[in-house]
Every structure is written in C-alpha cells, then in structure tokens.
Coordinates of C-alpha atoms in Angstrom, one line a residue:
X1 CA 13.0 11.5 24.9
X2 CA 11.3 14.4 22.8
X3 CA 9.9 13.7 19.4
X4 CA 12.3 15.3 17.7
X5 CA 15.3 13.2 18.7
X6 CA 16.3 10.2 16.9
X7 CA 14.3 6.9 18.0
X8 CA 16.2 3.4 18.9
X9 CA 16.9 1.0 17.2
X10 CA 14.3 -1.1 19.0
X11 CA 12.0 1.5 18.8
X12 CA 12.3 1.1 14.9
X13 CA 12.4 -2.4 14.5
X14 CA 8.8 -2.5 16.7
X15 CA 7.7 -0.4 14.7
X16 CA 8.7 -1.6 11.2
X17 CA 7.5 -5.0 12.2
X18 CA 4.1 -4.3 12.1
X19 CA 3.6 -3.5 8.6
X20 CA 4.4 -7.3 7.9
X21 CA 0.6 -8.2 8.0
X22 CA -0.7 -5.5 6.0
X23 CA 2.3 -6.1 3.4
X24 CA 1.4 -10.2 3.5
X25 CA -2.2 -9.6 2.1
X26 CA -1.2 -7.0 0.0
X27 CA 1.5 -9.1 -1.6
X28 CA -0.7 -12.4 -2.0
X29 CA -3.6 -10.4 -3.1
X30 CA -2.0 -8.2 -5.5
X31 CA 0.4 -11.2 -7.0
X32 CA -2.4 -13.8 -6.5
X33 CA -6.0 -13.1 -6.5
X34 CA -7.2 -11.8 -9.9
X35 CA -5.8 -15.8 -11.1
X36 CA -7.0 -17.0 -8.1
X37 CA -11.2 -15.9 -8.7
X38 CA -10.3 -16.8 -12.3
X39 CA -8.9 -19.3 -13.4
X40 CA -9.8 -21.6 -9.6
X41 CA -13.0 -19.7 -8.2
X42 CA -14.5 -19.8 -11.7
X43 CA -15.4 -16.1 -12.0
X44 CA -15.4 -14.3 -15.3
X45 CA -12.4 -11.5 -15.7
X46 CA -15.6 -8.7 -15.1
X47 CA -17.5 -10.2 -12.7
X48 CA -14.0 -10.4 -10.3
X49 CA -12.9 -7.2 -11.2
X50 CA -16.8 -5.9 -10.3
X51 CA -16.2 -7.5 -6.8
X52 CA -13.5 -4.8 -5.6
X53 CA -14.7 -1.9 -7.5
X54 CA -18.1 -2.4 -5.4
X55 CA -16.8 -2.5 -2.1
X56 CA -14.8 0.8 -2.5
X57 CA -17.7 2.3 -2.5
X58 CA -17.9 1.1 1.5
X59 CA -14.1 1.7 1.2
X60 CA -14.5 5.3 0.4
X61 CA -16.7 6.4 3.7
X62 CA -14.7 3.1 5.7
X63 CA -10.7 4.6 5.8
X64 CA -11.5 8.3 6.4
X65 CA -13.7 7.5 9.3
X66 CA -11.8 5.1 11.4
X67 CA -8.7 8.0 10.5
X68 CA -11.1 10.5 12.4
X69 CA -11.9 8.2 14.9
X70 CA -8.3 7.4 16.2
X71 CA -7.9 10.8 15.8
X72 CA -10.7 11.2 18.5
X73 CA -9.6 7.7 20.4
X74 CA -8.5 8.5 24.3
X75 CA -6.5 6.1 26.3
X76 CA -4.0 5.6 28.3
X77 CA -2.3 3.2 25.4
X78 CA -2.4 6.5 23.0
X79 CA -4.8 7.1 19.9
X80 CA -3.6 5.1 17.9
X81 CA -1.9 1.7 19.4
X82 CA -5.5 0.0 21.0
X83 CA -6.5 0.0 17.4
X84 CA -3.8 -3.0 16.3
X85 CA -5.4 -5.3 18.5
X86 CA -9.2 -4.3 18.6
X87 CA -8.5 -5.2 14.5
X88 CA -6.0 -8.0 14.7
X89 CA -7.9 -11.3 14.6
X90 CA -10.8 -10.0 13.0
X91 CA -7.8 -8.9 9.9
X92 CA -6.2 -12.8 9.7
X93 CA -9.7 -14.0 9.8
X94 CA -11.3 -12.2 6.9
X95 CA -8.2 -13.1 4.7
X96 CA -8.6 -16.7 5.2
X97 CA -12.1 -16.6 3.9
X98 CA -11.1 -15.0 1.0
X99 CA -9.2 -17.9 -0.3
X100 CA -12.2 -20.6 0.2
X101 CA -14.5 -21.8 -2.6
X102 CA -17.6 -22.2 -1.1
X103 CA -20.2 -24.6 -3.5
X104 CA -22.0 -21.7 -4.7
X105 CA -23.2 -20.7 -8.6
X106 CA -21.5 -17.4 -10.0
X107 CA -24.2 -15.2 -9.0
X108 CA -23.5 -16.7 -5.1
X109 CA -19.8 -16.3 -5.4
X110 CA -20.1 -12.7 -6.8
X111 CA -21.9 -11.8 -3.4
X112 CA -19.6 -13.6 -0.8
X113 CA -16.7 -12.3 -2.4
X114 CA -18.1 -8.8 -1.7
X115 CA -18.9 -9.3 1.7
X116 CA -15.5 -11.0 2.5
X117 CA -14.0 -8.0 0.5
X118 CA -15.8 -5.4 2.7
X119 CA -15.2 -7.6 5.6
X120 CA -11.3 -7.7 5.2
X121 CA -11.1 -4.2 4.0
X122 CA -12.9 -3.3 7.0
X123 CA -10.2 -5.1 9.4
X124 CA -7.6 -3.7 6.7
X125 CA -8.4 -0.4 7.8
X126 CA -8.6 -0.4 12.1
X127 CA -5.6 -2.2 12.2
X128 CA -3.8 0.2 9.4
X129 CA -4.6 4.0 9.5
X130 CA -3.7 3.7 12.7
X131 CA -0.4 1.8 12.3
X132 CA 0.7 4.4 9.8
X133 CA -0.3 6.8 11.9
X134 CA 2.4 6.3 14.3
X135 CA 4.9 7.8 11.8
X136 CA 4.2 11.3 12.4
X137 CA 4.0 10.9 16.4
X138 CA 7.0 8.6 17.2
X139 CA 9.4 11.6 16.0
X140 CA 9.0 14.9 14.2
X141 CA 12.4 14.9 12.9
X142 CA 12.3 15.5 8.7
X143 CA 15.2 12.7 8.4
X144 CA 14.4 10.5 10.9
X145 CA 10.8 10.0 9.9
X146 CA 12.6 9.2 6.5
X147 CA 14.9 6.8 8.2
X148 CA 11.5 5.0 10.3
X149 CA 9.7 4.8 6.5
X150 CA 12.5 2.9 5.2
X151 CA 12.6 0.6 8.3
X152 CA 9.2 0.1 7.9
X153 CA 9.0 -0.3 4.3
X154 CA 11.9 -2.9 4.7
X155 CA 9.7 -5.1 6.6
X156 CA 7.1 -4.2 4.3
X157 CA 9.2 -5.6 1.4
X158 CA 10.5 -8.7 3.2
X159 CA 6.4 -9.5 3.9
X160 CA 5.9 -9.2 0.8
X161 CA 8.7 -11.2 -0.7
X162 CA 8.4 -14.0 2.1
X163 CA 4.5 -14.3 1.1
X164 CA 5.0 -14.4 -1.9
X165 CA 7.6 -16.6 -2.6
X166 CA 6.0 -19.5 0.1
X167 CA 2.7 -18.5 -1.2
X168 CA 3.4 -19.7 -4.9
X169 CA 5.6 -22.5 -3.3
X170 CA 2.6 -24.0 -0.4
X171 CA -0.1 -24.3 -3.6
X172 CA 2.5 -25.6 -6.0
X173 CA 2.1 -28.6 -3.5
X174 CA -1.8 -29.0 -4.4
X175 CA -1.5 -29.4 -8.5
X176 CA -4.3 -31.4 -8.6
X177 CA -6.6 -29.6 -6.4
X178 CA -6.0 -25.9 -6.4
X179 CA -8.6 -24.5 -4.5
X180 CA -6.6 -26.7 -1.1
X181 CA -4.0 -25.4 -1.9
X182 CA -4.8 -21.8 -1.9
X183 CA -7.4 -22.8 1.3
X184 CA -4.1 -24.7 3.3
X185 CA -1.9 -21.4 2.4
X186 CA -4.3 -18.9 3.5
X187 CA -5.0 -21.0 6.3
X188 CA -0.8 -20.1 7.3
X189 CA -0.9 -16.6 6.2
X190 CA -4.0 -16.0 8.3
X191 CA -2.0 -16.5 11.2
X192 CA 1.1 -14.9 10.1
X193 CA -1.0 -11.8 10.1
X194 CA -2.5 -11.3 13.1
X195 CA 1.5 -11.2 15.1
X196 CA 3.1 -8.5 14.1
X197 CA 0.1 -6.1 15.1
X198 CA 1.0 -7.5 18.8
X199 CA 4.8 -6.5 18.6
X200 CA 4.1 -3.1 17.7
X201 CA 1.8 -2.2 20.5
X202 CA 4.1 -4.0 23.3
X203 CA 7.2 -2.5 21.4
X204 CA 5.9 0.8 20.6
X205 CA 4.8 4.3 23.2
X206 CA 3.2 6.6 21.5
X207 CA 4.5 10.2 23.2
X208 CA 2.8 11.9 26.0
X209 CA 1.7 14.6 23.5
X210 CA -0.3 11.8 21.8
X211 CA -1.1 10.1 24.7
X212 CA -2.8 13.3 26.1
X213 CA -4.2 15.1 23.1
X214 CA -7.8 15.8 23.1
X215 CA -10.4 14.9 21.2
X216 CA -11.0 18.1 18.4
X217 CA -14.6 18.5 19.8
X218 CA -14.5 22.3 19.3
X219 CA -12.7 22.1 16.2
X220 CA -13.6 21.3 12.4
X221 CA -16.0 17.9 12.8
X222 CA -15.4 15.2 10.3
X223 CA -16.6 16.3 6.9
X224 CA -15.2 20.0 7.9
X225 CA -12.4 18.3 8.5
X226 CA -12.0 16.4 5.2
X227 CA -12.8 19.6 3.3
X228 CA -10.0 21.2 5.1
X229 CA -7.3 18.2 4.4
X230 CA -8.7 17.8 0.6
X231 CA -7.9 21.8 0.6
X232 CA -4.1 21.5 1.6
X233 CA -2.1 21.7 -1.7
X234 CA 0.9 19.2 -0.5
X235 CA -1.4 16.7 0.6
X236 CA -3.6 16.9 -2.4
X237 CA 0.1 16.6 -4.5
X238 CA 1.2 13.7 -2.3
X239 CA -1.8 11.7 -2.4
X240 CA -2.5 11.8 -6.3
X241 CA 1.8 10.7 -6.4
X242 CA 0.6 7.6 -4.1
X243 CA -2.0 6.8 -6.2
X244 CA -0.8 7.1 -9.5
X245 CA 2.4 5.0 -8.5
X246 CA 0.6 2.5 -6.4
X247 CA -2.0 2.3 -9.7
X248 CA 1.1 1.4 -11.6
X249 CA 2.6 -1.0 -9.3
X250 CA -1.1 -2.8 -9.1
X251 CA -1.5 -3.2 -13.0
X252 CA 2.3 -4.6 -13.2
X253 CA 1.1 -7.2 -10.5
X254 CA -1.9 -7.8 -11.1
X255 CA -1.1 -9.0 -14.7
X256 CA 2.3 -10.4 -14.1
X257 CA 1.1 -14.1 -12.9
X258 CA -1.4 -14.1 -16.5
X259 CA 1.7 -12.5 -18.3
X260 CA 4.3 -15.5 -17.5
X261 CA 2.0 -18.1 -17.8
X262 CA 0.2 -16.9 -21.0
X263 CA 2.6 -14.8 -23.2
X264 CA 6.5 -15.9 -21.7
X265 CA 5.4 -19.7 -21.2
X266 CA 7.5 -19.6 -17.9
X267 CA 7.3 -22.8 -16.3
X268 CA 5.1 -21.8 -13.3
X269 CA 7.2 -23.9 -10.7
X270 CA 9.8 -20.4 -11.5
X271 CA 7.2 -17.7 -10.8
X272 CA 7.8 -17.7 -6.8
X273 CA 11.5 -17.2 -7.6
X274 CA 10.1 -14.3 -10.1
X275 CA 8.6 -12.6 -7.2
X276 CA 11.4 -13.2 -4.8
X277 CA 13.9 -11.6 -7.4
X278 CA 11.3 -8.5 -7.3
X279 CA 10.6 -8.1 -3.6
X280 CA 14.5 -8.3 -2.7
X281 CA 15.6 -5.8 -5.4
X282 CA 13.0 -3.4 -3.6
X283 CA 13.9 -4.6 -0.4
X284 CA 17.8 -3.6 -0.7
X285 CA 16.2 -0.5 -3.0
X286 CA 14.2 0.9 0.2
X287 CA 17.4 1.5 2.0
X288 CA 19.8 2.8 -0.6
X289 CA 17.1 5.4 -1.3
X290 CA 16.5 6.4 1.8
X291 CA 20.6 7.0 2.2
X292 CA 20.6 8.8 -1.1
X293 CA 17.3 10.7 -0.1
X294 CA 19.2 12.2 2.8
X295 CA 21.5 13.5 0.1
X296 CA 19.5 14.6 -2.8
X297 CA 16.4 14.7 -1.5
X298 CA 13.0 12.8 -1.8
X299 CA 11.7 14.0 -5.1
X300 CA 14.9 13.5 -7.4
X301 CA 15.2 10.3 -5.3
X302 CA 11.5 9.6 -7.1
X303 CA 12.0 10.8 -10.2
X304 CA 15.6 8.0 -10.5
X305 CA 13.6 5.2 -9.0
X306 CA 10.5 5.8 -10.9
X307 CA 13.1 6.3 -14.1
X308 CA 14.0 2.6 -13.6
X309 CA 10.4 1.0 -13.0
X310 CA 9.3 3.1 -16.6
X311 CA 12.3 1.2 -18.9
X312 CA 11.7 -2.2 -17.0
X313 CA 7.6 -2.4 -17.6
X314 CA 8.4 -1.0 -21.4
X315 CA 11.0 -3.6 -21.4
X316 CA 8.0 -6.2 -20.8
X317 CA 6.1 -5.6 -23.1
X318 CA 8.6 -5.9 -25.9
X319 CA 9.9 -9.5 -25.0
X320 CA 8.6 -12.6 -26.3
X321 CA 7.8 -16.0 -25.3
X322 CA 10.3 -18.3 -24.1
X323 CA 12.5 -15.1 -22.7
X324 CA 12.7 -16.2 -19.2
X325 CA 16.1 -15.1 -18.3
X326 CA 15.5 -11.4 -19.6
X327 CA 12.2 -11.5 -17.6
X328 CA 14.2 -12.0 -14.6
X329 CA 16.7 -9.4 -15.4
X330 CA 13.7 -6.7 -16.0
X331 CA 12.4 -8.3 -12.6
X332 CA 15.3 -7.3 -10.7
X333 CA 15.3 -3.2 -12.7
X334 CA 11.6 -3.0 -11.9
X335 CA 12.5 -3.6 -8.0
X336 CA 14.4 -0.4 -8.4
X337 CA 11.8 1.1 -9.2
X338 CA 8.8 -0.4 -6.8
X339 CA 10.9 0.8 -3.9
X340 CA 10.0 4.5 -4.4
X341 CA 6.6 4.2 -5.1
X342 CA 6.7 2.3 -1.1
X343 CA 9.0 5.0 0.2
X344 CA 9.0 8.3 -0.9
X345 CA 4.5 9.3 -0.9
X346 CA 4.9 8.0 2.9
X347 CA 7.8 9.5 4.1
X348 CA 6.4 13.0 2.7
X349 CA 2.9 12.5 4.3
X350 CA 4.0 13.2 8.0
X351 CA 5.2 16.7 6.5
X352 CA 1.6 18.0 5.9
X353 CA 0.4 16.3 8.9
X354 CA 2.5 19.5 10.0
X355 CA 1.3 22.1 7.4
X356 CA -2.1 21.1 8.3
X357 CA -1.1 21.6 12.3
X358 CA 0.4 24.8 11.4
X359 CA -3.0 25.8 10.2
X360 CA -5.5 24.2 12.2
X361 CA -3.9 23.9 15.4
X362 CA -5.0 20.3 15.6
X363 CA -2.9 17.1 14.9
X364 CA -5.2 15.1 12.5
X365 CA -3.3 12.5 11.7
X366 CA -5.7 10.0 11.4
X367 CA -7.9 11.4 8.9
X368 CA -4.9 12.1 6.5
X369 CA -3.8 8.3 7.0
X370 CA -6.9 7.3 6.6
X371 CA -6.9 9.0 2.6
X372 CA -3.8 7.5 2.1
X373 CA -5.0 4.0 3.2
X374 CA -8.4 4.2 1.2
X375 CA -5.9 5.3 -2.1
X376 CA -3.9 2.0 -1.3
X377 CA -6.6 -0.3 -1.4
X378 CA -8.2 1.9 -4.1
X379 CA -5.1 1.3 -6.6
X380 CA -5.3 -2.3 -5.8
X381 CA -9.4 -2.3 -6.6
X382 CA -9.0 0.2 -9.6
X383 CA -6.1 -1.9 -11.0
X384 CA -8.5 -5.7 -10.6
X385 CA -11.4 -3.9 -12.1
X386 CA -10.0 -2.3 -15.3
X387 CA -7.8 -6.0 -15.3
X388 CA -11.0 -7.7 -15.3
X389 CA -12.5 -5.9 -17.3
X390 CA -10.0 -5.7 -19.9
X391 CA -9.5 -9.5 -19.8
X392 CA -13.0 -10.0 -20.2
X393 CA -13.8 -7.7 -23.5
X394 CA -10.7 -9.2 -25.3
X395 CA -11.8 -12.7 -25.5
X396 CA -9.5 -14.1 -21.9
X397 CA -10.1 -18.1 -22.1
X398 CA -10.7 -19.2 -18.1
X399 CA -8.7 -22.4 -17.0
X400 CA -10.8 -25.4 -15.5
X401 CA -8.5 -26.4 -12.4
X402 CA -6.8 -29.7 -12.7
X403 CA -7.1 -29.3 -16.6
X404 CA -4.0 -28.0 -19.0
X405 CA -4.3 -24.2 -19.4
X406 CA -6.4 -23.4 -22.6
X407 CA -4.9 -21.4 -25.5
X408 CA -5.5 -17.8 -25.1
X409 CA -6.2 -15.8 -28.1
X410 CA -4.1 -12.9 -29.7
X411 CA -6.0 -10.5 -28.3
X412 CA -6.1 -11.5 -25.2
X413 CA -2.3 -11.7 -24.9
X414 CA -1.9 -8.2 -26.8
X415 CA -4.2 -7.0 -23.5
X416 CA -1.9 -8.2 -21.1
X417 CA 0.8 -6.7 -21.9
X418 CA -0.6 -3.4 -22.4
X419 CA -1.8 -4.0 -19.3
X420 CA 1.3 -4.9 -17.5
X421 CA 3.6 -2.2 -19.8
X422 CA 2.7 0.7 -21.3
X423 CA -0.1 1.3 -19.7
X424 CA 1.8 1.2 -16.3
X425 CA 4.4 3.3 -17.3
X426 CA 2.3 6.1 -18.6
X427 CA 0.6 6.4 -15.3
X428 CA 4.1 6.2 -13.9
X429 CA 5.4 9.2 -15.7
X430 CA 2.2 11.2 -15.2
X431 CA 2.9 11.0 -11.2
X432 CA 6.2 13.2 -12.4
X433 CA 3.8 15.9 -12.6
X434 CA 3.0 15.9 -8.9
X435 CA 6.2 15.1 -7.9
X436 CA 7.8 18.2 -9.4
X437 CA 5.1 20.7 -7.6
X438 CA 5.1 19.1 -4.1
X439 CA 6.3 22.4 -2.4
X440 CA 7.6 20.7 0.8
X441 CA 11.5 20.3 0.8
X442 CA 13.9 20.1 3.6
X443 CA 14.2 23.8 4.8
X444 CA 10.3 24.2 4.3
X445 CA 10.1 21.8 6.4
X446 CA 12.7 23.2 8.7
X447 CA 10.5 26.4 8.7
X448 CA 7.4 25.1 9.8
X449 CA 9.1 22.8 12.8
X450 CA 10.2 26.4 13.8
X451 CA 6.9 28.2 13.5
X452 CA 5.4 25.2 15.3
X453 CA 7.5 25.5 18.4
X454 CA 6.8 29.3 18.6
X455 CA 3.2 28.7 18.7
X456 CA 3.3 25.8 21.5
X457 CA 5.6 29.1 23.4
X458 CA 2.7 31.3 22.7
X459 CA 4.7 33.7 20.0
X460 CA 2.9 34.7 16.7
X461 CA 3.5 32.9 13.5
X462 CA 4.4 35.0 10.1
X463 CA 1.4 35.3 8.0
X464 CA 4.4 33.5 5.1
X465 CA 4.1 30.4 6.5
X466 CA 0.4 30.1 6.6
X467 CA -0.9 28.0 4.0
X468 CA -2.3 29.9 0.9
X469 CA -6.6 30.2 1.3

C-alpha cells in the first residue's frame, strides 16, 4: 500500500484509539483539577495556577526535544511507534500521583505538585509527539489525513466524555471524603491510560519510508532545525490558531466546574451530565465537520464552528443563577464549536510537514509535533495560571472538604464569568486572524504532493513552490 492511498478501516480505528489516554488526562485535568488543588488539596487560586506555569518552563525545552528525537529514532518498529510503550506506564503512573494529598503544609504541596507536573508532562510528551506523529506518515493523502484526524479526534472526544462523565460520577460516591474519591478515580483512570498506547503500536506499521529514514545527521541539528520550523509561515499560522483556540477551550473548562457551582447553583450531582452533553455534541461535531470540510474546506469549516463556540461562551456569561436548563442548551452549542478547535489546527499540520520537506529535504515530523504538543499543554498551563490568578486577586473563598461551600463574593463571581465568557471568545475570534492567512488550501497542497514526487524522481522543482526566504 503506498502512502498516498486510502488506509483501512482497522488501520484507522488503531490508530484513533490511541489518543484515548492523552484525551483522559486532558479531559479530567482540564474539567477537574484547578477545583481539585482548590477547594480539596487546599492550595490558594495563585499558588495552583503558579504550579503549571513553572513547569512549562521544563515543558518548553521537554516537547521540542523528544519531537527531534523520534525524528532521529531507528528501529525496525519505525521512529515513532517504540515511543508509546517506552512512555506508557511511566504516563498512567504520574497521573495517579497527581490526584493524592500527601500530609504536607502549602509550601510542601506547592513543590510535589511541580515535580508530579513535570513528571507527567514528561511522560505526556514520549508517548504523544510521537503518537501524533503518525498522522503525516500513515498516508500523504490531503483528504485522507483529514478523514484519520476526525477518527482520531472521535476517540479523542469519546475519552474525554467517558472520563469525564465517570470521573465526576466515581468522587460523587466519596461526599464525605473527597480527597478518596479523587485518589480511588485516578487510581481507574491510571490504568485506563496506559492501554490504548498498546493497541496502536500492535495495530499500527509505520511505512517503509519511515521505517528506513535516516537520522538528519548531515542536515540542520536541533536548534537549526527549530529556527527553520519557527521560520515556515503556515506553521507559524497554524500553531498560533492551535493555541489561541485551545487557550479558549482551557479558560471555558477550566472555570466551568467554579461557574455551575458558584454563579448557576447547579446541583453538582448534574455536572457529569453537563460534560457528557459537551463531549458528545463535539464528538458527533468532529465527523460532520470533517464531511463538510471535504466540501468547503478546512478554514470556512473553522470559521462556522468557531462562530458557534463564540455565541455559546457569550451566552454564559449573560445567564443567571438557577438557569440550568439554558446552561445545558449553551452546553450542547459550545460542542459545536470545541470540535474545530480538535479538528481543523491538526489536520492542517501534516501539510507543512510537507512544505517544510519541500524545502529541507528532510521529514521532520517530530519536531513540528513536538511545538504542537508543548502549545497543548501550554494552553492548559496558561489557562490554570491566569485562572488562578484571577481567582486569587478577586477575593475567591476556598472550600474546607466535607464542609458546605462558603459564599463567594461579587467579585469573585463577576471573575468567573469573564473568565469562562468573554474573555474566551475574544481569544476565539482573534484566531480568525490566522485562520484567514493560512496559505495552504487544497490545490496548494496538491502542488506540493506534485513537486515532491518530482524530486524523489530526481527532476528540478520550480523556484514558485519554494517557500518565500
């Protein structure tokens, strides 16, 4: 089978799977955890948004380097497949520990939160960049690599919604003792992880052009090479869309736990079914959109989706308490909306994999992935931090577990949902800007396949097609 064919259906589903561990602790985490080192760890709202904001900075030299690394990886496995189970265990591991409440004081807690952080960001990242990876190897086809994002992101979404429905529903059990709770349903997810990693290498082969690539050595090194990817225009357009949507999605969920409890009054035995009503509206979303991408393309495709997520988050900040069933309703619009902001940055990315090819020489996957991966994580960091933060300077009241919520004052519920609306939608709408110059379409793409072939059959390549110096 050449790359450029169209995969199987089991080829696909292997795939796909594996992004169910990375979207579990993304889920839980983004849903869960600023509440979690809250209001049942004990931390103030800037101390736990301090925690993530200081291990980017190990984040930042972490995701690019294990990208250049697989890049560099030889086996008869592939570049990019030994990766899932080197990081595996190591992955479900470092999650569970994030969930425990060791007997420490604040200043203790502060530091193993870090080193869990960096520890599970760390596993995060061998078991990711490389997973995402894949995309651009398994096929080289513009619409099929569309059609293997939406698989993907489908599993993605059912992760997500699966965690974190039973998530909210496994510490619902503990209302007297949160901190088991959270500990028993870590505990579950830890091992829920660790699986899917497994399928994909057994279910996946990466090509035999993969398989025998060679390591760059007498091409750009590492920080050439990063100078060279931070230098392609399309990438530098599809990354700052990634980050700015994901940025968006992370204040909406970071907040949206604090938002129904403290401003709606939602009875919190109803929030897992909040989040289910999300996650499946994005999970039927991802595959309408990738049909109606095939159609009209990827960016007007953004620029509906994105359309939808904008009215929903302005729509939350406008209710008031005691609106539970519009809540739901906005829910179910903002799904819309999430689905892009999964879909449409990664199924663009694999293009200037080639663009970067056509001007290299060299398939550099890894460190591209690897960017994309550290922006993830960065929008979940970026979004806890200012969260925190923001909590923290307007007055937010933390909750003694096993004790009624306090009262939170106005200006702390005036923060939230600034937070969790317009806030969000004006980072949302800036993205629009990227969005509308991403050069890339269908026939540019189309183009460069073309010049790519002529150069693996030795024939020159028209100076057009070259990126811009």
């Amino acid at each position: 089978m050449t790359t450029s064919t169209r995969l199987s259906s089991k080829t696909k589903l292997a795939y796909g799977v594996g992004d169910l561990g990375a979207a579990i602790a993304t889920a839980i985490n983004g849903f869960f955890l600023l509440n979690f080192l809250i209001n049942v760890a004990g931390l103030r709202p800037g101390i736990a948004g301090n925690v993530f904001l200081v291990a980017k900075i190990w984040d930042a030299v972490n995701d690019p380097i294990i990208g250049w690394l697989t890049d560099r990886t030889v086996s008869k496995f592939g570049r990019r497949r030994p990766w899932l189970l080197i990081g595996a265990i190591p992955f479900g591991l470092a999650f569970f520990l994030q969930w425990i409440v060791p007997p420490l004081n604040e200043t203790g807690l502060f530091w193993y939160y870090l080193l869990i952080a960096i520890l599970l960001d760390t596993a995060y990242t061998a078991v990711n960049v490389p997973y995402v990876s894949l995309t651009a190897e398994l096929t080289q086809d513009y619409d099929e690599r569309t059609r293997l994002s939406s698989v993907r992101m489908g599993f993605s979404i059912l992760g997500g919604v699966l965690a974190a429905f039973f998530h909210g529903i496994i510490v619902s059990q503990f209302p007297q003792d949160p901190k088991l709770g959270y500990m028993v349903s870590a505990a579950v997810w830890a091992v829920t992880i660790a699986g899917p990693c497994f399928i994909t290498f057994f279910g996946t082969k990466e090509p035999d052009f993969a398989i025998n690539a060679k390591p760059a050595v007498e091409g750009p090194g590492f920080f050439e090479g990063l100078k060279i990817a931070l230098s392609n225009k399309p990438f530098i357009l599809v990354t700052t869309i990634y980050m700015l949507s994901w940025l968006a999605i992370q204040f909406a969920q970071n907040n949206l736990q604090l938002y129904t409890k403290d401003w709606i009054k939602m009875d919190m035995g109803l929030f897992s079914f909040l989040l289910l009503a999300i996650q499946f509206s994005s999970f039927i979303w991802v595959l309408i959109w990738a049909k109606v991408s095939e159609k009209i393309g990827k960016q007007n495709v953004y620029y509906l989706g994105a359309g939808f997520f904008v009215l929903a988050l302005m729509g939350l900040f406008f209710l008031q308490p005691g609106q539970v069933v519009a809540t739901f309703v906005l829910a179910v619009i903002a799904g819309i909306g999430i689905s892009v902001g999964y879909l449409v940055p990664w199924s663009m990315v694999p293009d200037v994999v080639e663009l970067d090819e056509l001007e290299t020489g060299q398939r550099r996957e890894g460190v591209f992935y690897g960017f994309f991966v550290f922006l993830q994580k960065m929008g979940l960091a970026v979004g806890l931090f200012i969260s925190g933060w923001a909590l923290e300077l307007s007055g937010y009241v933390n909750a003694t577990p096993g004790l009624p919520d306090p009262v939170q004052p106005a200006s702390a519920l005036f923060a939230i949902r600034v937070l969790i609306g317009p806030a969000s939608a004006v980072i949302l709408l800036l993205s629009f800007l990227a969005v509308k110059a991403y050069p890339i379409t269908r026939e540019k793409h189309a183009e460069i396949k073309v010049e790519l072939d002529k150069r693996k059959n030795n024939q020159p390549i028209p100076s057009t097609l070259l990126p811009e110096e």
